Short mmCIF file of C-alpha atoms in Angstrom, two decimals:
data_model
loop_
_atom_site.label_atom_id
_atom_site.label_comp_id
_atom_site.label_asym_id
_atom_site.label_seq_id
_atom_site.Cartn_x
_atom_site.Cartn_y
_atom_site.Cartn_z
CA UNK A 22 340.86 188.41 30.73
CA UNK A 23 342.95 190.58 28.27
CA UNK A 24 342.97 193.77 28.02
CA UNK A 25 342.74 196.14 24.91
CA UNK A 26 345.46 195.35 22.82
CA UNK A 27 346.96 198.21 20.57
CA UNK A 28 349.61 197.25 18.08
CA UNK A 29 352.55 198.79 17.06
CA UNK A 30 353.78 200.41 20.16
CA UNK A 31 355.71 202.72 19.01
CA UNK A 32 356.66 203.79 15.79
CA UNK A 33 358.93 206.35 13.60
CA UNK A 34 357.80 207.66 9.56
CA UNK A 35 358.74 209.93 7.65
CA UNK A 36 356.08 213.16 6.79
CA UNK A 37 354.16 212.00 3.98
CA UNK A 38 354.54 208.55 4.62
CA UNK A 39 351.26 206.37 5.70
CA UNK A 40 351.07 204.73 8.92
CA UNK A 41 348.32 202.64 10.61
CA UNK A 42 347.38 201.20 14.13
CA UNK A 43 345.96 198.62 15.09
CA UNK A 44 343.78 198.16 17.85
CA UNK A 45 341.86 194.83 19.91
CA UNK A 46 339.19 195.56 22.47
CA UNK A 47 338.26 193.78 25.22
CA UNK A 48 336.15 190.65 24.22
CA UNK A 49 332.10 191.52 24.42
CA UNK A 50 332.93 195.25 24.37
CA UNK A 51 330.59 197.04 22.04
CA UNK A 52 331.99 200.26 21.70
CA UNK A 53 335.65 201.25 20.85
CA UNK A 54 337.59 204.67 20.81
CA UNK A 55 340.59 206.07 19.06
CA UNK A 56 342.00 209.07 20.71
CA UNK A 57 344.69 211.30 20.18
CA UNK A 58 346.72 212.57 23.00
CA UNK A 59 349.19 215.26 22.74
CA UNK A 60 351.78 215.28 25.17
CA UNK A 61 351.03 217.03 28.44
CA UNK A 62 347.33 217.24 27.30
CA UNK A 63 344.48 215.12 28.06
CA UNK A 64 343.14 212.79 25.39
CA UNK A 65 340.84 213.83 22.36
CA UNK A 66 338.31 211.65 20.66
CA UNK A 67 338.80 211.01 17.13
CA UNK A 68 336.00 208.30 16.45
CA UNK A 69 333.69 206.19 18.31
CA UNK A 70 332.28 203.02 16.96
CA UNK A 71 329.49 201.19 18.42
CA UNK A 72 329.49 198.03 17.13
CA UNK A 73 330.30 198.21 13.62
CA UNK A 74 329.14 201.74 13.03
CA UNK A 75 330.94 204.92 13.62
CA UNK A 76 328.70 206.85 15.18
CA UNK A 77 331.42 209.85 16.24
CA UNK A 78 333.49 211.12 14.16
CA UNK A 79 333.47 215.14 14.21
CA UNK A 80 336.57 214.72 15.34
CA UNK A 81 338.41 213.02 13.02
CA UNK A 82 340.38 215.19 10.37
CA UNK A 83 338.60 213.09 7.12
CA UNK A 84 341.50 214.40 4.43
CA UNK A 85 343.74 212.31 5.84
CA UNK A 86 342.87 210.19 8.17
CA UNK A 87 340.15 206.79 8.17
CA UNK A 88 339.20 204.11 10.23
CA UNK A 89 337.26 200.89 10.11
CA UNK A 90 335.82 198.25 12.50
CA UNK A 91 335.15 195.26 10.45
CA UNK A 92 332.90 193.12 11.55
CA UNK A 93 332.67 195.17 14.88
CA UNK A 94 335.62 193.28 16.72
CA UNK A 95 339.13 195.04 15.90
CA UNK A 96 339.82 198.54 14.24
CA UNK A 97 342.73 200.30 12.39
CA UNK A 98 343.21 203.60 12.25
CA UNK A 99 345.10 204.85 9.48
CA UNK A 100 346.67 208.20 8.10
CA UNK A 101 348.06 208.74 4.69
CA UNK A 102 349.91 211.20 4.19
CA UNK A 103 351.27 211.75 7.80
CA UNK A 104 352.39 215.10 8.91
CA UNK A 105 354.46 216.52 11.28
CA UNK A 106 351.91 217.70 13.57
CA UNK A 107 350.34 214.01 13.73
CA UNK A 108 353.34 212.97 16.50
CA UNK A 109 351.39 211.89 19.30
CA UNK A 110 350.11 209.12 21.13
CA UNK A 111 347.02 207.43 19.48
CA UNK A 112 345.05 205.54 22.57
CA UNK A 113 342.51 202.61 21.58
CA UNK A 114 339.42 202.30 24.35
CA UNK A 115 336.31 200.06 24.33
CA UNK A 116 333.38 199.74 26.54
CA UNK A 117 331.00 197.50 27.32
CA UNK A 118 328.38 199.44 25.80
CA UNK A 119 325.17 197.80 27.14
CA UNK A 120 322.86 198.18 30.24
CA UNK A 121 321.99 201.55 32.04
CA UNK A 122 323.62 203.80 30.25
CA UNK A 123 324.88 205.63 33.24
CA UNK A 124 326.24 202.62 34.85
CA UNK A 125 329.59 202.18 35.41
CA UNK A 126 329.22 198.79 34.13
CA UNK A 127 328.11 201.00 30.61
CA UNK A 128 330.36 203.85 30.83
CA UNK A 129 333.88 202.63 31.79
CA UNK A 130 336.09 202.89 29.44
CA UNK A 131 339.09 200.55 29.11
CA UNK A 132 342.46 201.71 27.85
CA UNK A 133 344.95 200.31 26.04
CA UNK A 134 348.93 201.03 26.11
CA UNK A 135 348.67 203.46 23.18
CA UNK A 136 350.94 204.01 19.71
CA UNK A 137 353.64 206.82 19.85
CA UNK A 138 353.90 208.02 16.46
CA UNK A 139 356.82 210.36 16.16
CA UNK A 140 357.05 211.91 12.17
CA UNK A 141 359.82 213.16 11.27
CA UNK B 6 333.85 226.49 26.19
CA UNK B 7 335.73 224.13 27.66
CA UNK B 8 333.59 220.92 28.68
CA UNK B 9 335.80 219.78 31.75
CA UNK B 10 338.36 222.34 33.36
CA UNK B 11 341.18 221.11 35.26
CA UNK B 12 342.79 224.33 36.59
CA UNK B 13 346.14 223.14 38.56
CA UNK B 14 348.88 222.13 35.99
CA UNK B 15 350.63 220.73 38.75
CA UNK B 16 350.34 219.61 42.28
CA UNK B 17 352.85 218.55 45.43
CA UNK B 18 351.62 216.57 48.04
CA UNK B 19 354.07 214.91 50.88
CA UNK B 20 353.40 211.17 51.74
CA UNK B 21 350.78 210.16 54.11
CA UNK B 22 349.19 213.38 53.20
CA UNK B 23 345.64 213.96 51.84
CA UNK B 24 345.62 216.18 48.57
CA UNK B 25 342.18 217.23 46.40
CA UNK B 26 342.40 217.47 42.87
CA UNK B 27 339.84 220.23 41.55
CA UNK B 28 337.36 219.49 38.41
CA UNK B 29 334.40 221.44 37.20
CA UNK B 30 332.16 220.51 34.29
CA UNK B 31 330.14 221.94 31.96
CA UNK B 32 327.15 220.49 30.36
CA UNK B 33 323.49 221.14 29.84
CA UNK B 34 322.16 217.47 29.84
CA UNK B 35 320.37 215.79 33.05
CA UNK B 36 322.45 212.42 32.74
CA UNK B 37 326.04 212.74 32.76
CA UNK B 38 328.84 210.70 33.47
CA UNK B 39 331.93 211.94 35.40
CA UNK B 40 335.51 210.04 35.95
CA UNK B 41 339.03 210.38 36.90
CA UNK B 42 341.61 208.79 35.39
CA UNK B 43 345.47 208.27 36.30
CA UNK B 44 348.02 208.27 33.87
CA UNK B 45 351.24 207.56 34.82
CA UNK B 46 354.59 208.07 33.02
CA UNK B 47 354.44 204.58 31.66
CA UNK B 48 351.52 206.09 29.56
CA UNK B 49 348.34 203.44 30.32
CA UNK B 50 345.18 205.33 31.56
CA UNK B 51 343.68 203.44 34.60
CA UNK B 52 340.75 204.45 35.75
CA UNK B 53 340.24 205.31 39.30
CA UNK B 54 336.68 206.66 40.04
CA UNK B 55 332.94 207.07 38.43
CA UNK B 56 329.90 209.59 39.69
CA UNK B 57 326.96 209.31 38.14
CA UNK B 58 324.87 212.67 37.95
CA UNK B 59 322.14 210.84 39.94
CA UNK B 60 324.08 209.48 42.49
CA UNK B 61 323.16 211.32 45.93
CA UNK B 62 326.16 209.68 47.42
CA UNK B 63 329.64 210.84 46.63
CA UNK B 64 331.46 208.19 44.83
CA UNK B 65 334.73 206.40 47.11
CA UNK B 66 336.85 203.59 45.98
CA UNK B 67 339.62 203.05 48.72
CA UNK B 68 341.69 205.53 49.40
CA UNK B 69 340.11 208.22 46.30
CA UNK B 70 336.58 209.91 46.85
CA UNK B 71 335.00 212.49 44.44
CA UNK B 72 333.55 215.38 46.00
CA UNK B 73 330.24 216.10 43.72
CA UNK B 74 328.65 219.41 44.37
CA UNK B 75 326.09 219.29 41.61
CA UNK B 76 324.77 222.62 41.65
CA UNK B 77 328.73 224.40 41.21
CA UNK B 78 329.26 221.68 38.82
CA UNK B 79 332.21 220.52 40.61
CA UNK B 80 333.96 216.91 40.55
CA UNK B 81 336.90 217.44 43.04
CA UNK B 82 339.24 214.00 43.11
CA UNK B 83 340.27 213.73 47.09
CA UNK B 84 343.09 210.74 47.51
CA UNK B 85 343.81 209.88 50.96
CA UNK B 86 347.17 209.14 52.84
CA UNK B 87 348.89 209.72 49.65
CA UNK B 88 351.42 207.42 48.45
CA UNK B 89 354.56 208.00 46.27
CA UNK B 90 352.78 205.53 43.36
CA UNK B 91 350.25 208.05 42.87
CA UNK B 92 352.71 210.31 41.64
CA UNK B 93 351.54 210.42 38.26
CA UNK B 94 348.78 212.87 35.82
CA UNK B 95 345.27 212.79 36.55
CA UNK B 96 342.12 213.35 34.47
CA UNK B 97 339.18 214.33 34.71
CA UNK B 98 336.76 213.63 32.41
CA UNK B 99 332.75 213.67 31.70
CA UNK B 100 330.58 211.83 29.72
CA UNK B 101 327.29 213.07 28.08
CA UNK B 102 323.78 211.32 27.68
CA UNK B 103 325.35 208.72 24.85
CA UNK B 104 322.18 208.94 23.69
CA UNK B 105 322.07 212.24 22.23
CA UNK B 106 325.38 210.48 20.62
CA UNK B 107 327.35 212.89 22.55
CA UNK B 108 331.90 211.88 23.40
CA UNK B 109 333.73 211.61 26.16
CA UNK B 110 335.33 215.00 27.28
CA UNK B 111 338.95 215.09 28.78
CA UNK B 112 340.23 218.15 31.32
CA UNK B 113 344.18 219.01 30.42
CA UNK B 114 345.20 217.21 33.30
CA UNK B 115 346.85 217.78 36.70
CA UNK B 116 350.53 216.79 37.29
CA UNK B 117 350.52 215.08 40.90
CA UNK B 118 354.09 214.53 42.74
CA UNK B 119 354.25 212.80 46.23
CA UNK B 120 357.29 214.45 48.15
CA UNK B 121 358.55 211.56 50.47
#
């Protein structure tokens, strides 16, 4: 079975430039995560979708950044204009979402190998 | 205030050795989720271990166990016979009744390095 899939891996913009990630959760998962994690800290939520609806997004600094989950399957993140203080990693997590909700089966999140966004 | 509290930036263990990572919580709801997570330099979370607040039994998978003491809110992460793989950062991190629509909390971490 594949895992989450994030797309690009890494990558290097200018401040004020846009950027977006892509991210592919585990088939059947219902719910999906962005996260931002600054280095030597632990990861923050940004938005969490279940299904097709965000349903978390306190988080998520709305002036410059937006997601979507079309069609409840993949997301992008996106941030326009990017600053310097956006360098980070950007993590992509889904869930299955369903069942007891505090089951494991529920609960466990599934990670993928994140987006390094340096801005320069 | 913080919802998960990781209070050792960084840890040494030697090999073989056992080596408890601390964790306490805070929250207000009944049903909570709590988990650790390693992250090693390569960057991928894996996850390692899940409590659930209703569990009476402390949670073990292999060599990790979490010590749950409810009442302290405490979530301690005890690895066994350490290895020098598991030198990597660990989080701790809670989850919320999701139906009060409430996230997923991450701790700052704890840096673990296995001395051989």
């Amino acid at each position: 079975e594949a895992g989450v899939v994030q797309s690009p891996r890494y990558k290097i913009i200018e401040k004020k430039q846009p950027v977006a990630f892509w991210c592919n959760p585990i088939s059947g998962h219902n719910t999906l995560y962005w996260y931002l994690q600054n280095l030597g800290q632990g990861p923050e939520l940004l938005i969490r979708y279940e299904n097709e609806e965000a349903v978390d997004d306190s988080q998520l600094p709305k002036d410059r950044f937006s997601a979507e989950r079309l069609k409840g399957v993949d997301s992008t993140l996106k941030i326009q204009p990017a600053e310097l203080g956006d360098s980070a990693v950007y993590l992509c997590a889904s869930s299955l979402g369903r069942g007891s909700i505090l089951s494991l089966a529920y609960n466990e999140q599934f990670f993928g190998p994140g987006t390094r966004l340096t801005v320069l | 205030a913080q919802k998960i509290t990781q209070t050792q930036p960084g840890m040494f263990v030697q090999e073989k050795e056992a080596v408890t990572l601390d964790c306490t919580y805070d929250t207000s709801d009944p049903s909570y989720g709590l988990f650790w997570y390693k992250q090693p330099s390569s960057g991928e979370m894996i996850f390692l271990i899940y409590q659930g607040s209703y569990d009476q039994q402390n949670a073990t998978e292999g060599r990790y166990s979490l010590n749950f003491q409810k009442a302290r809110k405490s979530a301690n992460l005890v690895i066994s016979a350490s290895q020098l793989g598991d030198s990597a950062m660990y989080f701790c991190a809670m989850r919320e009744d999701p139906n009060t629509g409430n996230q997923f909390y991450f701790g700052t971490g704890t840096s673990l390095t296995v001395i051989p």
